Amino acid sequence: MRAKSRPPVIAVTGGKGGTGKSTVAVNLAAGLSASGLKVMLVDADVDGPSCASLLGLKLEAGKEVKTFLPIIDEKKCVGCRKCVEVCPEHALVGLQGEVPRLFEELCSGCRACQIVCGHFAVREGGKTIGTIYIKSTDGITLVAGELVPTEPRSPVVARATVLHAMSELQNGGYDLAIIDTAPGVHNTVAQPLWVSDYALAVTEPTPLGAHDLGFILDLTEELELPVGIVLNKADIPGGLKNELLKTAHERGVNVVAEIPLDREVLHSYMAGIPVVKKAPDSPAGRSLRYLVSLVGKMLEEGKI
């Protein structure tokens, strides 16, 4: 349950990538901001953040996200191999009596090596694994996390991004936050969902979209998180719309909006202007404005 002192948080999520999750999140933020609400938009898809592009913003001059990286003090190390044996990622390698060698790309920053070393030979080191950016435009404050390319620690950067956003949300006079999660049902997705009060599961009427919708509904059910389905590209030729509607009915989840295929979505992406502003009367624009009004009403009634 949401703490009364904190504004509501809506997660926009989905089982697979490419369903239009970020488009929904950005247009929902733009629409609610235009209605007079102070909105925080959080891009927690740290492997491929796109909300800034959809808003026509450039991510510059952010705050670094660092993780622990062991530094082996050769003068203190006795080559006991305890650090090597305890490392869950096998990032430390060495024979008995040798100073272990570190493979930085494998290290998860868990500190197990430092904890077990009885000779204080493992010193504190740090490594930048991501960046958190904060930008504002048209009444929206964007908090975006971005993982350093080739780094494997998406959950760490996603968690840092969400924690930073929640701290800002508490004290910034915001009316709500919208979190654009990563695709899938892994740890990087679960972390934003844990702090959310309502989720919009964005899917599409394709075999993979129908398949992965079940997984995201399983996750929201496990977290006891209320959820509504947004069916994007709803009128795609040969699509599985009826199958998705059947899944929603069987799971007791409402399809809260259907967004048709519309070239204006692509045009708005290229222009860096949300559809609800660039083409509000286009088919997709009307559907997204309906979703904005629906969510606005739920906020007014205290249902989120």
PDB file of C-alpha atoms in Angstrom:
ATOM      1  CA  MET A   1       0.000   0.000   0.000  1.00  0.00           C
ATOM      2  CA  ARG A   2       1.180   3.520  -0.807  1.00  0.00           C
ATOM      3  CA  ALA A   3       2.294   5.686   2.080  1.00  0.00           C
ATOM      4  CA  LYS A   4      -0.141   8.596   2.461  1.00  0.00           C
ATOM      5  CA  SER A   5       2.719  11.079   2.345  1.00  0.00           C
ATOM      6  CA  ARG A   6       3.801   9.948  -1.110  1.00  0.00           C
ATOM      7  CA  PRO A   7       2.117  10.838  -4.413  1.00  0.00           C
ATOM      8  CA  PRO A   8       0.809   7.894  -6.469  1.00  0.00           C
ATOM      9  CA  VAL A   9       3.127   5.962  -8.783  1.00  0.00           C
ATOM     10  CA  ILE A  10       1.973   4.376 -12.055  1.00  0.00           C
ATOM     11  CA  ALA A  11       4.183   1.817 -13.794  1.00  0.00           C
ATOM     12  CA  VAL A  12       3.939   1.361 -17.551  1.00  0.00           C
ATOM     13  CA  THR A  13       5.284  -2.092 -18.271  1.00  0.00           C
ATOM     14  CA  GLY A  14       5.056  -5.002 -20.679  1.00  0.00           C
ATOM     15  CA  GLY A  15       6.297  -8.536 -21.179  1.00  0.00           C
ATOM     16  CA  LYS A  16       8.215  -7.822 -24.392  1.00  0.00           C
ATOM     17  CA  GLY A  17      10.008  -4.946 -26.030  1.00  0.00           C
ATOM     18  CA  GLY A  18       8.607  -2.937 -28.922  1.00  0.00           C
ATOM     19  CA  THR A  19       4.993  -2.905 -27.794  1.00  0.00           C
ATOM     20  CA  GLY A  20       4.857   0.896 -27.410  1.00  0.00           C
ATOM     21  CA  LYS A  21       5.430   0.994 -23.669  1.00  0.00           C
ATOM     22  CA  SER A  22       7.521   4.171 -23.745  1.00  0.00           C
ATOM     23  CA  THR A  23       5.081   5.844 -26.142  1.00  0.00           C
ATOM     24  CA  VAL A  24       2.238   5.193 -23.694  1.00  0.00           C
ATOM     25  CA  ALA A  25       4.284   6.415 -20.707  1.00  0.00           C
ATOM     26  CA  VAL A  26       5.389   9.643 -22.413  1.00  0.00           C
ATOM     27  CA  ASN A  27       1.951  10.500 -23.777  1.00  0.00           C
ATOM     28  CA  LEU A  28       0.312   9.749 -20.441  1.00  0.00           C
ATOM     29  CA  ALA A  29       2.791  12.083 -18.754  1.00  0.00           C
ATOM     30  CA  ALA A  30       2.278  14.779 -21.390  1.00  0.00           C
ATOM     31  CA  GLY A  31      -1.497  14.528 -21.219  1.00  0.00           C
ATOM     32  CA  LEU A  32      -1.676  14.646 -17.429  1.00  0.00           C
ATOM     33  CA  SER A  33       0.803  17.520 -17.347  1.00  0.00           C
ATOM     34  CA  ALA A  34      -1.348  19.456 -19.828  1.00  0.00           C
ATOM     35  CA  SER A  35      -4.303  18.972 -17.460  1.00  0.00           C
ATOM     36  CA  GLY A  36      -2.433  20.892 -14.782  1.00  0.00           C
ATOM     37  CA  LEU A  37      -0.723  18.112 -12.815  1.00  0.00           C
ATOM     38  CA  LYS A  38       2.956  18.215 -11.866  1.00  0.00           C
ATOM     39  CA  VAL A  39       4.295  14.961 -13.290  1.00  0.00           C
ATOM     40  CA  MET A  40       7.514  13.053 -12.761  1.00  0.00           C
ATOM     41  CA  LEU A  41       8.369  10.651 -15.588  1.00  0.00           C
ATOM     42  CA  VAL A  42      10.933   7.979 -14.688  1.00  0.00           C
ATOM     43  CA  ASP A  43      12.715   6.064 -17.443  1.00  0.00           C
ATOM     44  CA  ALA A  44      13.885   2.883 -15.699  1.00  0.00           C
ATOM     45  CA  ASP A  45      14.614   1.028 -18.940  1.00  0.00           C
ATOM     46  CA  VAL A  46      18.301   1.612 -18.309  1.00  0.00           C
ATOM     47  CA  ASP A  47      19.529  -0.647 -21.138  1.00  0.00           C
ATOM     48  CA  GLY A  48      17.767   1.486 -23.720  1.00  0.00           C
ATOM     49  CA  PRO A  49      16.137   4.652 -22.339  1.00  0.00           C
ATOM     50  CA  SER A  50      13.968   6.366 -24.966  1.00  0.00           C
ATOM     51  CA  CYS A  51      11.679   8.759 -23.080  1.00  0.00           C
ATOM     52  CA  ALA A  52      14.086  11.659 -23.624  1.00  0.00           C
ATOM     53  CA  SER A  53      13.992  11.143 -27.403  1.00  0.00           C
ATOM     54  CA  LEU A  54      10.202  11.007 -27.373  1.00  0.00           C
ATOM     55  CA  LEU A  55      10.175  14.339 -25.541  1.00  0.00           C
ATOM     56  CA  GLY A  56      12.812  15.912 -27.776  1.00  0.00           C
ATOM     57  CA  LEU A  57      15.373  16.106 -24.969  1.00  0.00           C
ATOM     58  CA  LYS A  58      19.100  15.336 -24.838  1.00  0.00           C
ATOM     59  CA  LEU A  59      20.555  13.528 -21.837  1.00  0.00           C
ATOM     60  CA  GLU A  60      23.548  15.541 -20.644  1.00  0.00           C
ATOM     61  CA  ALA A  61      25.493  16.153 -17.410  1.00  0.00           C
ATOM     62  CA  GLY A  62      24.069  13.423 -15.212  1.00  0.00           C
ATOM     63  CA  LYS A  63      24.930  11.880 -11.853  1.00  0.00           C
ATOM     64  CA  GLU A  64      27.188   8.835 -11.974  1.00  0.00           C
ATOM     65  CA  VAL A  65      26.052   5.509 -10.530  1.00  0.00           C
ATOM     66  CA  LYS A  66      29.001   3.651  -9.031  1.00  0.00           C
ATOM     67  CA  THR A  67      29.453   0.137  -7.699  1.00  0.00           C
ATOM     68  CA  PHE A  68      32.044  -1.491  -5.456  1.00  0.00           C
ATOM     69  CA  LEU A  69      35.134  -2.839  -7.176  1.00  0.00           C
ATOM     70  CA  PRO A  70      37.811  -4.655  -5.139  1.00  0.00           C
ATOM     71  CA  ILE A  71      41.414  -3.491  -5.167  1.00  0.00           C
ATOM     72  CA  ILE A  72      43.802  -6.222  -4.009  1.00  0.00           C
ATOM     73  CA  ASP A  73      46.643  -4.898  -1.850  1.00  0.00           C
ATOM     74  CA  GLU A  74      49.599  -7.017  -2.930  1.00  0.00           C
ATOM     75  CA  LYS A  75      51.546  -6.164   0.225  1.00  0.00           C
ATOM     76  CA  LYS A  76      48.823  -7.529   2.500  1.00  0.00           C
ATOM     77  CA  CYS A  77      47.565 -10.414   0.376  1.00  0.00           C
ATOM     78  CA  VAL A  78      48.852 -13.855   1.502  1.00  0.00           C
ATOM     79  CA  GLY A  79      47.332 -15.781  -1.419  1.00  0.00           C
ATOM     80  CA  CYS A  80      44.903 -17.753   0.755  1.00  0.00           C
ATOM     81  CA  ARG A  81      42.312 -17.819  -2.078  1.00  0.00           C
ATOM     82  CA  LYS A  82      39.362 -17.198   0.281  1.00  0.00           C
ATOM     83  CA  CYS A  83      38.273 -14.294  -1.898  1.00  0.00           C
ATOM     84  CA  VAL A  84      38.567 -16.446  -5.010  1.00  0.00           C
ATOM     85  CA  GLU A  85      36.480 -19.243  -3.497  1.00  0.00           C
ATOM     86  CA  VAL A  86      33.713 -16.968  -2.208  1.00  0.00           C
ATOM     87  CA  CYS A  87      33.277 -14.891  -5.385  1.00  0.00           C
ATOM     88  CA  PRO A  88      29.885 -15.904  -6.865  1.00  0.00           C
ATOM     89  CA  GLU A  89      30.735 -14.436 -10.268  1.00  0.00           C
ATOM     90  CA  HIS A  90      34.229 -16.025 -10.516  1.00  0.00           C
ATOM     91  CA  ALA A  91      35.604 -12.545 -11.099  1.00  0.00           C
ATOM     92  CA  LEU A  92      38.720 -13.312  -9.034  1.00  0.00           C
ATOM     93  CA  VAL A  93      41.177 -15.919 -10.268  1.00  0.00           C
ATOM     94  CA  GLY A  94      44.430 -17.107  -8.686  1.00  0.00           C
ATOM     95  CA  LEU A  95      46.395 -20.093  -7.420  1.00  0.00           C
ATOM     96  CA  GLN A  96      47.328 -20.762  -3.801  1.00  0.00           C
ATOM     97  CA  GLY A  97      50.033 -18.350  -2.737  1.00  0.00           C
ATOM     98  CA  GLU A  98      49.356 -15.912  -5.593  1.00  0.00           C
ATOM     99  CA  VAL A  99      47.742 -12.500  -5.561  1.00  0.00           C
ATOM    100  CA  PRO A 100      44.346 -12.989  -7.267  1.00  0.00           C
ATOM    101  CA  ARG A 101      43.627 -11.345 -10.591  1.00  0.00           C
ATOM    102  CA  LEU A 102      40.367  -9.434 -11.061  1.00  0.00           C
ATOM    103  CA  PHE A 103      38.200  -9.575 -14.185  1.00  0.00           C
ATOM    104  CA  GLU A 104      36.268  -6.316 -13.788  1.00  0.00           C
ATOM    105  CA  GLU A 105      33.580  -7.162 -16.332  1.00  0.00           C
ATOM    106  CA  LEU A 106      32.478 -10.130 -14.196  1.00  0.00           C
ATOM    107  CA  CYS A 107      32.433  -8.404 -10.797  1.00  0.00           C
ATOM    108  CA  SER A 108      28.936  -7.757  -9.425  1.00  0.00           C
ATOM    109  CA  GLY A 109      30.117  -5.549  -6.562  1.00  0.00           C
ATOM    110  CA  CYS A 110      28.749  -7.877  -3.863  1.00  0.00           C
ATOM    111  CA  ARG A 111      31.742  -7.283  -1.489  1.00  0.00           C
ATOM    112  CA  ALA A 112      31.968 -10.963  -0.521  1.00  0.00           C
ATOM    113  CA  CYS A 113      35.726 -10.875  -1.173  1.00  0.00           C
ATOM    114  CA  GLN A 114      36.193  -7.948   1.176  1.00  0.00           C
ATOM    115  CA  ILE A 115      34.066  -9.555   3.888  1.00  0.00           C
ATOM    116  CA  VAL A 116      35.977 -12.854   3.999  1.00  0.00           C
ATOM    117  CA  CYS A 117      39.486 -11.412   3.770  1.00  0.00           C
ATOM    118  CA  GLY A 118      41.065 -11.673   7.209  1.00  0.00           C
ATOM    119  CA  HIS A 119      44.166  -9.767   6.185  1.00  0.00           C
ATOM    120  CA  PHE A 120      42.417  -6.545   5.052  1.00  0.00           C
ATOM    121  CA  ALA A 121      43.959  -7.005   1.624  1.00  0.00           C
ATOM    122  CA  VAL A 122      40.787  -6.084  -0.269  1.00  0.00           C
ATOM    123  CA  ARG A 123      40.486  -2.315  -0.416  1.00  0.00           C
ATOM    124  CA  GLU A 124      37.579  -0.143  -1.525  1.00  0.00           C
ATOM    125  CA  GLY A 125      37.450   0.646  -5.205  1.00  0.00           C
ATOM    126  CA  GLY A 126      34.696   2.017  -7.392  1.00  0.00           C
ATOM    127  CA  LYS A 127      33.501   1.781 -10.957  1.00  0.00           C
ATOM    128  CA  THR A 128      30.977   3.893 -12.866  1.00  0.00           C
ATOM    129  CA  ILE A 129      28.285   1.623 -14.287  1.00  0.00           C
ATOM    130  CA  GLY A 130      25.592   4.125 -15.213  1.00  0.00           C
ATOM    131  CA  THR A 131      24.253   7.661 -15.105  1.00  0.00           C
ATOM    132  CA  ILE A 132      21.065   9.280 -13.800  1.00  0.00           C
ATOM    133  CA  TYR A 133      19.843  12.325 -15.715  1.00  0.00           C
ATOM    134  CA  ILE A 134      17.231  14.899 -14.695  1.00  0.00           C
ATOM    135  CA  LYS A 135      15.584  17.114 -17.308  1.00  0.00           C
ATOM    136  CA  SER A 136      12.425  19.225 -17.308  1.00  0.00           C
ATOM    137  CA  THR A 137      10.071  20.195 -20.122  1.00  0.00           C
ATOM    138  CA  ASP A 138       6.452  21.419 -20.309  1.00  0.00           C
ATOM    139  CA  GLY A 139       5.637  20.600 -16.692  1.00  0.00           C
ATOM    140  CA  ILE A 140       7.275  17.151 -16.818  1.00  0.00           C
ATOM    141  CA  THR A 141      10.393  16.275 -14.862  1.00  0.00           C
ATOM    142  CA  LEU A 142      12.194  13.370 -16.494  1.00  0.00           C
ATOM    143  CA  VAL A 143      14.433  11.147 -14.356  1.00  0.00           C
ATOM    144  CA  ALA A 144      16.262   8.745 -16.675  1.00  0.00           C
ATOM    145  CA  GLY A 145      18.781   6.045 -15.864  1.00  0.00           C
ATOM    146  CA  GLU A 146      21.264   4.772 -18.426  1.00  0.00           C
ATOM    147  CA  LEU A 147      23.603   1.796 -18.127  1.00  0.00           C
ATOM    148  CA  VAL A 148      27.170   2.113 -19.371  1.00  0.00           C
ATOM    149  CA  PRO A 149      27.425   0.046 -22.590  1.00  0.00           C
ATOM    150  CA  THR A 150      28.615  -3.560 -22.036  1.00  0.00           C
ATOM    151  CA  GLU A 151      27.986  -3.357 -18.277  1.00  0.00           C
ATOM    152  CA  PRO A 152      25.916  -6.304 -16.968  1.00  0.00           C
ATOM    153  CA  ARG A 153      24.443  -4.560 -13.921  1.00  0.00           C
ATOM    154  CA  SER A 154      21.084  -3.283 -15.163  1.00  0.00           C
ATOM    155  CA  PRO A 155      19.282  -3.999 -11.849  1.00  0.00           C
ATOM    156  CA  VAL A 156      21.782  -1.878  -9.901  1.00  0.00           C
ATOM    157  CA  VAL A 157      21.323   1.158 -12.144  1.00  0.00           C
ATOM    158  CA  ALA A 158      17.546   0.666 -12.315  1.00  0.00           C
ATOM    159  CA  ARG A 159      17.364   0.508  -8.526  1.00  0.00           C
ATOM    160  CA  ALA A 160      19.495   3.635  -8.159  1.00  0.00           C
ATOM    161  CA  THR A 161      17.273   5.448 -10.675  1.00  0.00           C
ATOM    162  CA  VAL A 162      14.050   4.449  -8.925  1.00  0.00           C
ATOM    163  CA  LEU A 163      15.389   5.300  -5.449  1.00  0.00           C
ATOM    164  CA  HIS A 164      16.561   8.712  -6.669  1.00  0.00           C
ATOM    165  CA  ALA A 165      13.163   9.354  -8.245  1.00  0.00           C
ATOM    166  CA  MET A 166      11.240   8.291  -5.115  1.00  0.00           C
ATOM    167  CA  SER A 167      13.363  10.614  -2.984  1.00  0.00           C
ATOM    168  CA  GLU A 168      12.620  13.511  -5.333  1.00  0.00           C
ATOM    169  CA  LEU A 169       8.931  12.550  -5.438  1.00  0.00           C
ATOM    170  CA  GLN A 170       8.596  12.834  -1.679  1.00  0.00           C
ATOM    171  CA  ASN A 171       9.790  16.423  -1.530  1.00  0.00           C
ATOM    172  CA  GLY A 172       9.214  17.948  -4.947  1.00  0.00           C
ATOM    173  CA  GLY A 173       5.534  18.843  -4.802  1.00  0.00           C
ATOM    174  CA  TYR A 174       4.601  16.352  -7.520  1.00  0.00           C
ATOM    175  CA  ASP A 175       1.089  15.053  -8.102  1.00  0.00           C
ATOM    176  CA  LEU A 176       2.238  11.674  -9.399  1.00  0.00           C
ATOM    177  CA  ALA A 177       5.066   9.691 -10.963  1.00  0.00           C
ATOM    178  CA  ILE A 178       4.941   7.517 -14.072  1.00  0.00           C
ATOM    179  CA  ILE A 179       7.636   4.850 -14.424  1.00  0.00           C
ATOM    180  CA  ASP A 180       8.529   3.419 -17.821  1.00  0.00           C
ATOM    181  CA  THR A 181       9.978   0.004 -16.929  1.00  0.00           C
ATOM    182  CA  ALA A 182      12.263  -2.241 -18.913  1.00  0.00           C
ATOM    183  CA  PRO A 183      10.547  -4.992 -20.933  1.00  0.00           C
ATOM    184  CA  GLY A 184      10.287  -8.490 -19.479  1.00  0.00           C
ATOM    185  CA  VAL A 185       9.645  -9.880 -15.999  1.00  0.00           C
ATOM    186  CA  HIS A 186      13.154  -9.909 -14.526  1.00  0.00           C
ATOM    187  CA  ASN A 187      14.662  -8.064 -11.549  1.00  0.00           C
ATOM    188  CA  THR A 188      15.100  -4.782 -13.449  1.00  0.00           C
ATOM    189  CA  VAL A 189      11.329  -4.766 -14.076  1.00  0.00           C
ATOM    190  CA  ALA A 190      10.255  -5.957 -10.649  1.00  0.00           C
ATOM    191  CA  GLN A 191      12.033  -3.137  -8.809  1.00  0.00           C
ATOM    192  CA  PRO A 192       9.904  -0.303 -10.273  1.00  0.00           C
ATOM    193  CA  LEU A 193       6.769  -2.404  -9.806  1.00  0.00           C
ATOM    194  CA  TRP A 194       7.504  -2.812  -6.093  1.00  0.00           C
ATOM    195  CA  VAL A 195       7.160   0.937  -5.522  1.00  0.00           C
ATOM    196  CA  SER A 196       4.120   1.374  -7.811  1.00  0.00           C
ATOM    197  CA  ASP A 197       0.449   1.652  -6.923  1.00  0.00           C
ATOM    198  CA  TYR A 198      -0.992   0.755 -10.328  1.00  0.00           C
ATOM    199  CA  ALA A 199       0.381  -0.756 -13.525  1.00  0.00           C
ATOM    200  CA  LEU A 200      -0.499  -0.454 -17.186  1.00  0.00           C
ATOM    201  CA  ALA A 201       0.557  -3.596 -19.059  1.00  0.00           C
ATOM    202  CA  VAL A 202       1.157  -2.604 -22.680  1.00  0.00           C
ATOM    203  CA  THR A 203       0.878  -5.438 -25.193  1.00  0.00           C
ATOM    204  CA  GLU A 204       0.168  -6.048 -28.873  1.00  0.00           C
ATOM    205  CA  PRO A 205      -1.969  -8.635 -30.701  1.00  0.00           C
ATOM    206  CA  THR A 206       0.939 -10.783 -31.885  1.00  0.00           C
ATOM    207  CA  PRO A 207       1.849 -14.330 -30.801  1.00  0.00           C
ATOM    208  CA  LEU A 208       4.768 -13.085 -28.687  1.00  0.00           C
ATOM    209  CA  GLY A 209       2.699 -10.239 -27.264  1.00  0.00           C
ATOM    210  CA  ALA A 210      -0.076 -12.639 -26.251  1.00  0.00           C
ATOM    211  CA  HIS A 211       2.453 -15.077 -24.790  1.00  0.00           C
ATOM    212  CA  ASP A 212       4.335 -12.497 -22.723  1.00  0.00           C
ATOM    213  CA  LEU A 213       1.203 -10.775 -21.429  1.00  0.00           C
ATOM    214  CA  GLY A 214       0.597 -13.806 -19.247  1.00  0.00           C
ATOM    215  CA  PHE A 215       4.004 -13.438 -17.634  1.00  0.00           C
ATOM    216  CA  ILE A 216       3.569  -9.766 -16.775  1.00  0.00           C
ATOM    217  CA  LEU A 217       0.105 -10.479 -15.326  1.00  0.00           C
ATOM    218  CA  ASP A 218       1.645 -13.267 -13.227  1.00  0.00           C
ATOM    219  CA  LEU A 219       4.203 -10.787 -11.896  1.00  0.00           C
ATOM    220  CA  THR A 220       1.673  -8.075 -11.031  1.00  0.00           C
ATOM    221  CA  GLU A 221      -0.508 -10.691  -9.348  1.00  0.00           C
ATOM    222  CA  GLU A 222       2.453 -11.920  -7.301  1.00  0.00           C
ATOM    223  CA  LEU A 223       3.148  -8.333  -6.224  1.00  0.00           C
ATOM    224  CA  GLU A 224      -0.576  -7.735  -5.541  1.00  0.00           C
ATOM    225  CA  LEU A 225      -0.407  -4.748  -7.874  1.00  0.00           C
ATOM    226  CA  PRO A 226      -3.620  -3.554  -9.579  1.00  0.00           C
ATOM    227  CA  VAL A 227      -3.214  -3.611 -13.354  1.00  0.00           C
ATOM    228  CA  GLY A 228      -4.988  -2.594 -16.535  1.00  0.00           C
ATOM    229  CA  ILE A 229      -4.133  -3.701 -20.070  1.00  0.00           C
ATOM    230  CA  VAL A 230      -3.335  -1.293 -22.907  1.00  0.00           C
ATOM    231  CA  LEU A 231      -3.696  -3.005 -26.283  1.00  0.00           C
ATOM    232  CA  ASN A 232      -1.411  -1.212 -28.733  1.00  0.00           C
ATOM    233  CA  LYS A 233      -1.578  -1.700 -32.533  1.00  0.00           C
ATOM    234  CA  ALA A 234      -4.994  -3.140 -31.777  1.00  0.00           C
ATOM    235  CA  ASP A 235      -6.148  -3.287 -35.400  1.00  0.00           C
ATOM    236  CA  ILE A 236      -3.028  -4.865 -36.895  1.00  0.00           C
ATOM    237  CA  PRO A 237      -4.066  -7.093 -39.825  1.00  0.00           C
ATOM    238  CA  GLY A 238      -4.244 -10.752 -38.816  1.00  0.00           C
ATOM    239  CA  GLY A 239      -3.713  -9.819 -35.163  1.00  0.00           C
ATOM    240  CA  LEU A 240      -4.712 -11.874 -32.133  1.00  0.00           C
ATOM    241  CA  LYS A 241      -6.937  -9.264 -30.531  1.00  0.00           C
ATOM    242  CA  ASN A 242      -9.667 -11.738 -29.594  1.00  0.00           C
ATOM    243  CA  GLU A 243      -7.130 -14.032 -27.944  1.00  0.00           C
ATOM    244  CA  LEU A 244      -5.820 -11.151 -25.836  1.00  0.00           C
ATOM    245  CA  LEU A 245      -9.332 -10.090 -24.872  1.00  0.00           C
ATOM    246  CA  LYS A 246     -10.037 -13.678 -23.824  1.00  0.00           C
ATOM    247  CA  THR A 247      -6.882 -13.729 -21.666  1.00  0.00           C
ATOM    248  CA  ALA A 248      -7.884 -10.455 -20.036  1.00  0.00           C
ATOM    249  CA  HIS A 249     -11.377 -11.803 -19.283  1.00  0.00           C
ATOM    250  CA  GLU A 250     -10.028 -15.051 -17.851  1.00  0.00           C
ATOM    251  CA  ARG A 251      -7.565 -13.189 -15.633  1.00  0.00           C
ATOM    252  CA  GLY A 252     -10.163 -10.643 -14.499  1.00  0.00           C
ATOM    253  CA  VAL A 253      -8.161  -7.707 -15.859  1.00  0.00           C
ATOM    254  CA  ASN A 254      -9.717  -4.843 -17.817  1.00  0.00           C
ATOM    255  CA  VAL A 255      -8.465  -3.672 -21.199  1.00  0.00           C
ATOM    256  CA  VAL A 256      -8.474   0.040 -20.380  1.00  0.00           C
ATOM    257  CA  ALA A 257      -7.473   1.326 -23.827  1.00  0.00           C
ATOM    258  CA  GLU A 258      -7.013   0.156 -27.409  1.00  0.00           C
ATOM    259  CA  ILE A 259      -4.593   2.139 -29.564  1.00  0.00           C
ATOM    260  CA  PRO A 260      -4.830   1.635 -33.330  1.00  0.00           C
ATOM    261  CA  LEU A 261      -1.978   1.543 -35.828  1.00  0.00           C
ATOM    262  CA  ASP A 262      -1.246   5.136 -36.768  1.00  0.00           C
ATOM    263  CA  ARG A 263       1.631   6.668 -38.758  1.00  0.00           C
ATOM    264  CA  GLU A 264       1.353   9.761 -36.562  1.00  0.00           C
ATOM    265  CA  VAL A 265       3.003   7.780 -33.763  1.00  0.00           C
ATOM    266  CA  LEU A 266       6.128   7.409 -35.890  1.00  0.00           C
ATOM    267  CA  HIS A 267       5.965  11.041 -36.997  1.00  0.00           C
ATOM    268  CA  SER A 268       5.694  12.241 -33.403  1.00  0.00           C
ATOM    269  CA  TYR A 269       8.622  10.038 -32.370  1.00  0.00           C
ATOM    270  CA  MET A 270      10.786  11.559 -35.106  1.00  0.00           C
ATOM    271  CA  ALA A 271       9.713  15.079 -34.109  1.00  0.00           C
ATOM    272  CA  GLY A 272      10.251  14.516 -30.383  1.00  0.00           C
ATOM    273  CA  ILE A 273       6.689  15.653 -29.617  1.00  0.00           C
ATOM    274  CA  PRO A 274       4.122  13.385 -27.904  1.00  0.00           C
ATOM    275  CA  VAL A 275       1.172  12.349 -30.097  1.00  0.00           C
ATOM    276  CA  VAL A 276      -1.326  13.933 -27.695  1.00  0.00           C
ATOM    277  CA  LYS A 277       0.288  17.295 -28.526  1.00  0.00           C
ATOM    278  CA  LYS A 278       1.390  16.877 -32.128  1.00  0.00           C
ATOM    279  CA  ALA A 279      -1.654  15.054 -33.483  1.00  0.00           C
ATOM    280  CA  PRO A 280      -4.337  14.953 -30.756  1.00  0.00           C
ATOM    281  CA  ASP A 281      -7.143  14.208 -33.224  1.00  0.00           C
ATOM    282  CA  SER A 282      -5.371  11.347 -34.996  1.00  0.00           C
ATOM    283  CA  PRO A 283      -6.654   7.813 -34.246  1.00  0.00           C
ATOM    284  CA  ALA A 284      -3.785   7.122 -31.847  1.00  0.00           C
ATOM    285  CA  GLY A 285      -4.017  10.618 -30.396  1.00  0.00           C
ATOM    286  CA  ARG A 286      -7.704  10.156 -29.539  1.00  0.00           C
ATOM    287  CA  SER A 287      -7.055   6.759 -27.920  1.00  0.00           C
ATOM    288  CA  LEU A 288      -4.177   8.091 -25.855  1.00  0.00           C
ATOM    289  CA  ARG A 289      -6.213  11.136 -24.784  1.00  0.00           C
ATOM    290  CA  TYR A 290      -8.944   8.737 -23.647  1.00  0.00           C
ATOM    291  CA  LEU A 291      -6.361   6.859 -21.569  1.00  0.00           C
ATOM    292  CA  VAL A 292      -5.182  10.163 -20.076  1.00  0.00           C
ATOM    293  CA  SER A 293      -8.745  11.089 -19.094  1.00  0.00           C
ATOM    294  CA  LEU A 294      -9.362   7.632 -17.623  1.00  0.00           C
ATOM    295  CA  VAL A 295      -6.216   7.725 -15.496  1.00  0.00           C
ATOM    296  CA  GLY A 296      -6.990  11.308 -14.485  1.00  0.00           C
ATOM    297  CA  LYS A 297     -10.410  10.233 -13.269  1.00  0.00           C
ATOM    298  CA  MET A 298      -8.927   7.318 -11.324  1.00  0.00           C
ATOM    299  CA  LEU A 299      -6.512   9.726  -9.649  1.00  0.00           C
ATOM    300  CA  GLU A 300      -9.330  12.117  -8.734  1.00  0.00           C
ATOM    301  CA  GLU A 301     -11.372   9.279  -7.247  1.00  0.00           C
ATOM    302  CA  GLY A 302      -8.421   7.965  -5.262  1.00  0.00           C
ATOM    303  CA  LYS A 303      -8.372   4.635  -7.098  1.00  0.00           C
ATOM    304  CA  ILE A 304      -4.654   4.989  -7.719  1.00  0.00           C
TER     305      ILE A 304
END
